[in-house]
Short mmCIF file of C-alpha atoms in Angstrom, two decimals:
data_model
loop_
_atom_site.label_atom_id
_atom_site.label_comp_id
_atom_site.label_asym_id
_atom_site.label_seq_id
_atom_site.Cartn_x
_atom_site.Cartn_y
_atom_site.Cartn_z
CA SER A 30 9.83 -24.49 15.75
CA GLN A 31 8.05 -26.62 13.16
CA ALA A 32 4.43 -26.15 12.15
CA PRO A 33 1.94 -28.95 13.09
CA GLU A 34 1.70 -31.58 10.35
CA LYS A 35 -0.50 -34.53 9.45
CA GLN A 36 0.42 -37.53 7.31
CA ARG A 37 -1.33 -38.17 4.02
CA GLY A 38 -1.97 -41.69 2.71
CA ASN A 39 1.05 -41.68 0.38
CA GLY A 40 3.44 -40.85 3.24
CA THR A 41 3.67 -37.10 2.56
CA TRP A 42 3.52 -34.83 5.62
CA LEU A 43 1.15 -31.90 5.11
CA VAL A 44 1.27 -28.66 7.10
CA THR A 45 -1.94 -27.78 8.99
CA GLU A 46 -0.75 -24.31 10.04
CA PHE A 47 2.21 -22.02 9.44
CA VAL A 48 4.85 -20.59 11.76
CA LEU A 49 5.85 -17.01 10.97
CA VAL A 50 9.59 -16.73 11.61
CA GLY A 51 9.35 -12.92 11.82
CA PHE A 52 12.07 -11.45 14.04
CA SER A 53 12.70 -14.60 16.11
CA ASN A 54 16.39 -14.43 15.10
CA LEU A 55 16.61 -11.09 16.97
CA PRO A 56 15.31 -11.98 20.49
CA HIS A 57 17.38 -9.23 22.17
CA LEU A 58 15.69 -6.58 19.96
CA ARG A 59 12.09 -7.69 20.45
CA THR A 60 11.14 -5.00 22.99
CA THR A 61 12.90 -2.26 21.01
CA LEU A 62 11.26 -3.33 17.74
CA PHE A 63 7.83 -3.60 19.41
CA THR A 64 8.11 -0.06 20.83
CA LEU A 65 9.41 1.40 17.57
CA PHE A 66 6.78 -0.29 15.38
CA LEU A 67 3.94 0.52 17.80
CA LEU A 68 4.84 4.23 17.94
CA THR A 69 5.17 4.41 14.13
CA TYR A 70 1.83 2.59 13.74
CA LEU A 71 0.04 4.96 16.15
CA VAL A 72 1.44 8.02 14.33
CA THR A 73 0.37 6.51 10.98
CA LEU A 74 -3.16 5.81 12.24
CA SER A 75 -3.45 9.28 13.76
CA GLY A 76 -2.16 10.94 10.58
CA ASN A 77 -4.49 9.05 8.24
CA VAL A 78 -7.52 9.57 10.50
CA THR A 79 -6.64 13.30 10.67
CA ILE A 80 -6.51 13.56 6.86
CA ILE A 81 -9.84 11.72 6.45
CA THR A 82 -11.48 13.92 9.13
CA ILE A 83 -10.15 17.23 7.70
CA ILE A 84 -11.29 16.36 4.17
CA HIS A 85 -14.70 15.36 5.51
CA VAL A 86 -15.32 18.51 7.63
CA ASP A 87 -13.66 21.20 5.46
CA ARG A 88 -15.79 22.10 2.44
CA THR A 89 -12.86 23.67 0.54
CA LEU A 90 -11.36 20.15 0.27
CA HIS A 91 -14.51 18.60 -1.23
CA THR A 92 -12.83 18.14 -4.62
CA PRO A 93 -11.96 14.92 -6.52
CA MET A 94 -8.24 15.26 -5.67
CA TYR A 95 -8.85 15.33 -1.91
CA ARG A 96 -11.64 12.76 -2.00
CA PHE A 97 -9.17 10.37 -3.68
CA LEU A 98 -6.62 11.28 -0.99
CA ALA A 99 -9.19 10.44 1.73
CA VAL A 100 -9.85 7.05 0.06
CA LEU A 101 -6.07 6.45 -0.19
CA SER A 102 -5.69 7.26 3.53
CA LEU A 103 -8.52 4.83 4.36
CA SER A 104 -6.95 2.16 2.14
CA GLU A 105 -3.52 2.71 3.77
CA THR A 106 -5.11 2.42 7.23
CA CYS A 107 -6.72 -0.92 6.32
CA TYR A 108 -3.45 -2.03 4.68
CA THR A 109 -1.55 -1.52 7.95
CA LEU A 110 -4.32 -3.24 9.96
CA VAL A 111 -3.78 -6.42 7.93
CA THR A 112 -0.14 -6.91 8.98
CA ILE A 113 1.09 -4.66 11.81
CA PRO A 114 -1.19 -5.71 14.76
CA ASN A 115 -0.36 -9.37 14.07
CA MET A 116 3.36 -8.55 13.84
CA LEU A 117 3.21 -6.63 17.15
CA ALA A 118 1.42 -9.55 18.83
CA HIS A 119 4.07 -12.01 17.59
CA LEU A 120 6.84 -9.78 18.96
CA LEU A 121 5.27 -10.11 22.42
CA MET A 122 4.19 -13.76 22.35
CA GLU A 123 6.15 -17.00 22.15
CA SER A 124 3.68 -18.56 19.71
CA GLN A 125 4.02 -17.30 16.14
CA ALA A 126 1.57 -19.69 14.52
CA ILE A 127 -1.07 -18.68 11.97
CA SER A 128 -3.73 -20.97 10.49
CA ILE A 129 -3.71 -21.62 6.76
CA SER A 130 -7.11 -19.93 6.39
CA GLY A 131 -5.84 -16.96 8.42
CA CYS A 132 -2.75 -16.78 6.21
CA ARG A 133 -4.93 -16.92 3.07
CA ALA A 134 -7.16 -14.09 4.34
CA GLN A 135 -4.16 -11.96 5.34
CA MET A 136 -2.54 -12.41 1.93
CA PHE A 137 -5.77 -11.64 0.05
CA PHE A 138 -6.40 -8.36 1.88
CA PHE A 139 -2.72 -7.36 1.85
CA LEU A 140 -2.44 -7.88 -1.93
CA GLY A 141 -5.88 -6.39 -2.62
CA LEU A 142 -5.21 -3.21 -0.66
CA GLY A 143 -1.66 -2.97 -2.09
CA CYS A 144 -3.06 -3.15 -5.65
CA ASN A 145 -5.75 -0.61 -4.70
CA ASN A 146 -3.04 1.80 -3.54
CA CYS A 147 -1.22 1.42 -6.89
CA PHE A 148 -4.43 2.07 -8.83
CA LEU A 149 -5.47 4.97 -6.55
CA LEU A 150 -2.11 6.69 -7.08
CA THR A 151 -2.64 6.21 -10.84
CA LEU A 152 -6.11 7.73 -10.54
CA MET A 153 -4.70 10.69 -8.58
CA GLY A 154 -2.11 11.18 -11.34
CA TYR A 155 -4.91 11.26 -13.94
CA ASP A 156 -6.80 13.79 -11.76
CA ARG A 157 -3.71 16.09 -11.73
CA TYR A 158 -3.41 15.67 -15.53
CA VAL A 159 -7.02 16.79 -16.08
CA ALA A 160 -6.69 19.68 -13.57
CA ILE A 161 -3.51 21.09 -15.18
CA CYS A 162 -3.97 20.18 -18.86
CA HIS A 163 -7.77 20.67 -19.13
CA PRO A 164 -8.67 23.12 -16.31
CA LEU A 165 -11.81 24.49 -18.00
CA ARG A 166 -13.26 20.99 -18.47
CA TYR A 167 -12.12 19.64 -15.09
CA SER A 168 -15.51 19.89 -13.33
CA VAL A 169 -17.20 18.09 -16.25
CA ILE A 170 -14.61 15.33 -16.73
CA MET A 171 -14.18 14.68 -12.98
CA ARG A 172 -17.85 14.99 -12.00
CA PRO A 173 -19.01 12.98 -8.91
CA THR A 174 -20.55 10.08 -10.87
CA VAL A 175 -17.34 9.59 -12.89
CA CYS A 176 -15.20 9.71 -9.72
CA LEU A 177 -17.49 7.15 -8.05
CA CYS A 178 -17.25 4.81 -11.05
CA LEU A 179 -13.46 5.19 -11.21
CA GLY A 180 -13.18 4.49 -7.45
CA ALA A 181 -15.36 1.37 -7.78
CA LEU A 182 -13.25 0.19 -10.75
CA VAL A 183 -10.07 0.64 -8.69
CA PHE A 184 -11.34 -1.53 -5.82
CA CYS A 185 -12.84 -4.22 -8.08
CA SER A 186 -9.60 -4.44 -10.10
CA GLY A 187 -7.37 -4.53 -7.00
CA PHE A 188 -9.27 -7.30 -5.25
CA SER A 189 -9.71 -9.28 -8.51
CA VAL A 190 -5.91 -9.40 -8.92
CA ALA A 191 -5.53 -10.35 -5.23
CA LEU A 192 -8.11 -13.14 -5.59
CA ALA A 193 -6.35 -14.57 -8.67
CA GLU A 194 -2.92 -14.52 -6.98
CA THR A 195 -4.20 -15.94 -3.66
CA CYS A 196 -6.04 -18.78 -5.45
CA MET A 197 -2.87 -19.64 -7.40
CA ILE A 198 -0.78 -19.78 -4.22
CA PHE A 199 -3.25 -21.82 -2.14
CA SER A 200 -4.29 -24.19 -4.96
CA SER A 201 -2.10 -27.03 -3.61
CA PRO A 202 -1.26 -28.31 -0.10
CA PHE A 203 1.84 -27.24 1.85
CA CYS A 204 4.70 -29.20 3.38
CA ARG A 205 8.46 -28.60 3.96
CA GLY A 206 8.17 -27.67 7.66
CA GLY A 207 5.62 -24.86 7.37
CA ARG A 208 8.12 -22.17 8.47
CA VAL A 209 7.29 -18.89 6.68
CA GLU A 210 10.50 -16.84 6.47
CA HIS A 211 8.67 -13.55 7.05
CA PHE A 212 6.60 -11.65 9.64
CA PHE A 213 3.41 -11.95 7.55
CA CYS A 214 2.06 -14.16 4.76
CA ASP A 215 3.72 -12.70 1.69
CA ILE A 216 3.75 -14.36 -1.75
CA ALA A 217 7.29 -15.75 -2.11
CA PRO A 218 7.87 -17.28 1.36
CA VAL A 219 4.46 -19.04 1.35
CA LEU A 220 4.81 -20.28 -2.24
CA GLN A 221 8.17 -21.89 -1.34
CA LEU A 222 6.32 -24.23 1.08
CA SER A 223 4.06 -25.69 -1.63
CA CYS A 224 4.31 -29.48 -2.00
CA ALA A 225 3.79 -29.26 -5.76
CA ASP A 226 6.19 -27.66 -8.22
CA SER A 227 5.45 -23.93 -7.96
CA ALA A 228 7.62 -22.61 -10.82
CA HIS A 229 4.73 -22.05 -13.25
CA ARG A 230 2.60 -20.41 -10.55
CA ALA A 231 5.51 -18.17 -9.49
CA LEU A 232 5.88 -17.09 -13.13
CA GLY A 233 2.14 -16.36 -13.43
CA ILE A 234 2.17 -14.31 -10.21
CA PHE A 235 5.32 -12.46 -11.38
CA PHE A 236 3.62 -11.44 -14.64
CA LEU A 237 0.49 -10.32 -12.76
CA SER A 238 2.67 -8.22 -10.44
CA VAL A 239 4.49 -6.71 -13.43
CA LEU A 240 1.13 -5.91 -15.03
CA VAL A 241 -0.18 -4.11 -11.90
CA VAL A 242 2.99 -2.23 -10.85
CA LEU A 243 4.42 -1.44 -14.29
CA PHE A 244 1.08 -0.61 -15.93
CA SER A 245 0.14 1.75 -13.07
CA PHE A 246 3.57 3.40 -13.04
CA LEU A 247 3.64 3.87 -16.83
CA LEU A 248 0.19 5.52 -16.74
CA ILE A 249 1.44 7.88 -14.00
CA LEU A 250 4.55 8.67 -16.09
CA LEU A 251 2.33 9.38 -19.09
CA SER A 252 0.14 11.73 -17.00
CA TYR A 253 3.24 13.58 -15.77
CA ALA A 254 4.72 13.84 -19.28
CA PHE A 255 1.61 15.80 -20.32
CA ILE A 256 1.65 17.76 -17.01
CA VAL A 257 5.31 18.82 -17.45
CA ALA A 258 4.64 19.87 -21.06
CA ALA A 259 1.65 21.97 -19.90
CA ILE A 260 3.63 23.53 -16.99
CA LEU A 261 6.50 24.52 -19.33
CA ARG A 262 3.99 26.43 -21.48
CA ILE A 263 3.04 28.62 -18.48
CA ARG A 264 4.88 31.93 -18.92
CA SER A 265 5.16 33.13 -15.31
CA ALA A 266 7.57 31.42 -12.90
CA ALA A 267 5.02 31.81 -10.08
CA GLY A 268 2.38 30.06 -12.18
CA ARG A 269 4.76 27.17 -12.93
CA ARG A 270 5.64 26.80 -9.23
CA ARG A 271 1.96 26.84 -8.22
CA ALA A 272 1.06 24.21 -10.82
CA PHE A 273 3.94 21.93 -9.83
CA SER A 274 3.28 22.35 -6.08
CA THR A 275 -0.10 20.61 -6.51
CA CYS A 276 1.80 17.52 -7.78
CA ALA A 277 4.84 17.46 -5.47
CA ALA A 278 3.25 15.46 -2.62
CA HIS A 279 1.73 12.92 -5.03
CA LEU A 280 5.06 12.47 -6.85
CA THR A 281 6.92 11.84 -3.56
CA VAL A 282 4.46 9.13 -2.49
CA VAL A 283 4.53 7.55 -5.99
CA VAL A 284 8.34 7.26 -6.07
CA VAL A 285 8.55 5.58 -2.63
CA HIS A 286 5.49 3.32 -3.11
CA PHE A 287 6.45 2.01 -6.56
CA GLY A 288 10.14 1.84 -5.63
CA CYS A 289 9.42 -0.58 -2.77
CA ALA A 290 6.89 -2.59 -4.81
CA SER A 291 9.44 -3.00 -7.63
CA ILE A 292 12.24 -4.16 -5.30
CA ILE A 293 10.05 -6.91 -3.81
CA TYR A 294 7.67 -8.05 -6.56
CA LEU A 295 9.41 -7.31 -9.86
CA ARG A 296 12.23 -9.82 -9.36
CA PRO A 297 11.96 -13.36 -10.80
CA ASP A 298 14.07 -14.58 -7.82
CA SER A 299 11.72 -12.97 -5.26
CA GLY A 300 12.13 -14.72 -1.91
CA ALA A 301 15.75 -15.81 -2.56
CA ASN A 302 17.02 -13.53 0.22
CA PRO A 303 14.51 -13.66 3.15
CA ALA A 304 16.51 -11.34 5.45
CA ARG A 305 16.69 -8.59 2.80
CA ASP A 306 13.02 -9.07 1.87
CA ARG A 307 12.00 -8.71 5.53
CA LEU A 308 13.98 -5.48 5.79
CA VAL A 309 12.33 -4.00 2.68
CA ALA A 310 8.93 -5.29 3.87
CA VAL A 311 9.34 -3.39 7.16
CA PHE A 312 9.82 -0.26 5.07
CA TYR A 313 6.72 -0.70 2.89
CA THR A 314 4.41 -2.02 5.62
CA VAL A 315 5.49 0.31 8.46
CA VAL A 316 7.32 3.35 7.03
CA THR A 317 5.61 3.94 3.65
CA PRO A 318 2.06 4.20 5.12
CA LEU A 319 3.45 6.86 7.50
CA LEU A 320 4.79 8.79 4.52
CA ASN A 321 1.33 9.48 3.07
CA PRO A 322 -0.03 11.62 5.98
CA VAL A 323 3.37 13.23 6.67
CA VAL A 324 3.94 14.28 3.04
CA TYR A 325 0.39 15.47 2.46
CA THR A 326 0.26 17.51 5.67
CA LEU A 327 3.76 19.02 5.39
CA ARG A 328 4.00 19.59 1.62
CA ASN A 329 0.39 20.44 0.77
CA LYS A 330 -0.56 24.02 1.58
CA GLU A 331 -4.35 23.52 1.26
CA VAL A 332 -4.32 20.60 3.74
CA ARG A 333 -2.16 22.60 6.19
CA VAL A 334 -4.50 25.62 5.99
CA ALA A 335 -7.58 23.38 6.41
CA LEU A 336 -5.96 21.69 9.43
CA LYS A 337 -5.25 25.07 11.08
CA ARG A 338 -8.79 26.24 10.29
CA THR A 339 -10.32 23.06 11.78
CA LEU A 340 -8.15 23.30 14.93
CA ALA A 341 -9.03 27.00 15.34
CA ARG A 342 -12.73 26.21 14.92
CA SER A 343 -12.64 23.33 17.43
CA GLY A 344 -10.62 25.53 19.84
CA GLY A 345 -13.24 28.28 19.56
CA LEU A 346 -16.06 25.83 20.23
CA SER A 347 -14.33 24.44 23.33
CA ARG A 348 -14.13 27.88 24.97
#
């Protein structure tokens, strides 16, 4: 179906709302996809809420590392709220329309929270660097006021980038049928509908994406270069294992998160293959947010112990 249009004075037809193509080419799989995505979403929500709750109630986890993890879980929860409920609704309904203002808001929050996640993972890498390379100065360097300022800087930077990119994309009217070849308002499929030539804007957005993803990833690599050097200086094998175990969960999340971001946003021809982009987008909007609670509860001993302690305490209170 085409999006509603109105004619401008010069004969150009302008789109007044978009139609999200989503999974309309797979009508026989709609119920299966809805069930699968809903179950994954519920597990993701439950996992992230569990992590936030455990870190809040267990005093042993009141450290910068776990406070950053709680903020990351909250950011991931909001990130999924931006796209998944709308996608689930479109799988059930015939209408797949979204207003231009709704599309703009969805893109702004999606990009803002995505950038925040990149910067938060960078911040968590820096926290591990200070903890392992400067353990005696850790409590001074990562004191509460510093952590609060760093957290505020992360969110301001993330949403500033999102605002710049969203303004670039929505700076001109849209035409060309208004069919967005995606299940949410992502950069490339929306930009392709612009009436004006979008090549220079696509290039600007590409460089901004490179700046965010590559800059964050290089800072994490730098942190881990120092961490590995410090771990290799530890004489006991048990000490090396213990030091590395505090980083394993973070490293796993970093590899998957930045891997997906690179595949989608660090290609000059982004949007050239809508079917492939949708497949990768399912992974980073549905599967990757699930990875955070799963990895941090299964691979992190302190979180597992705190979870058991909280469950035992709540079980004792219920008796």
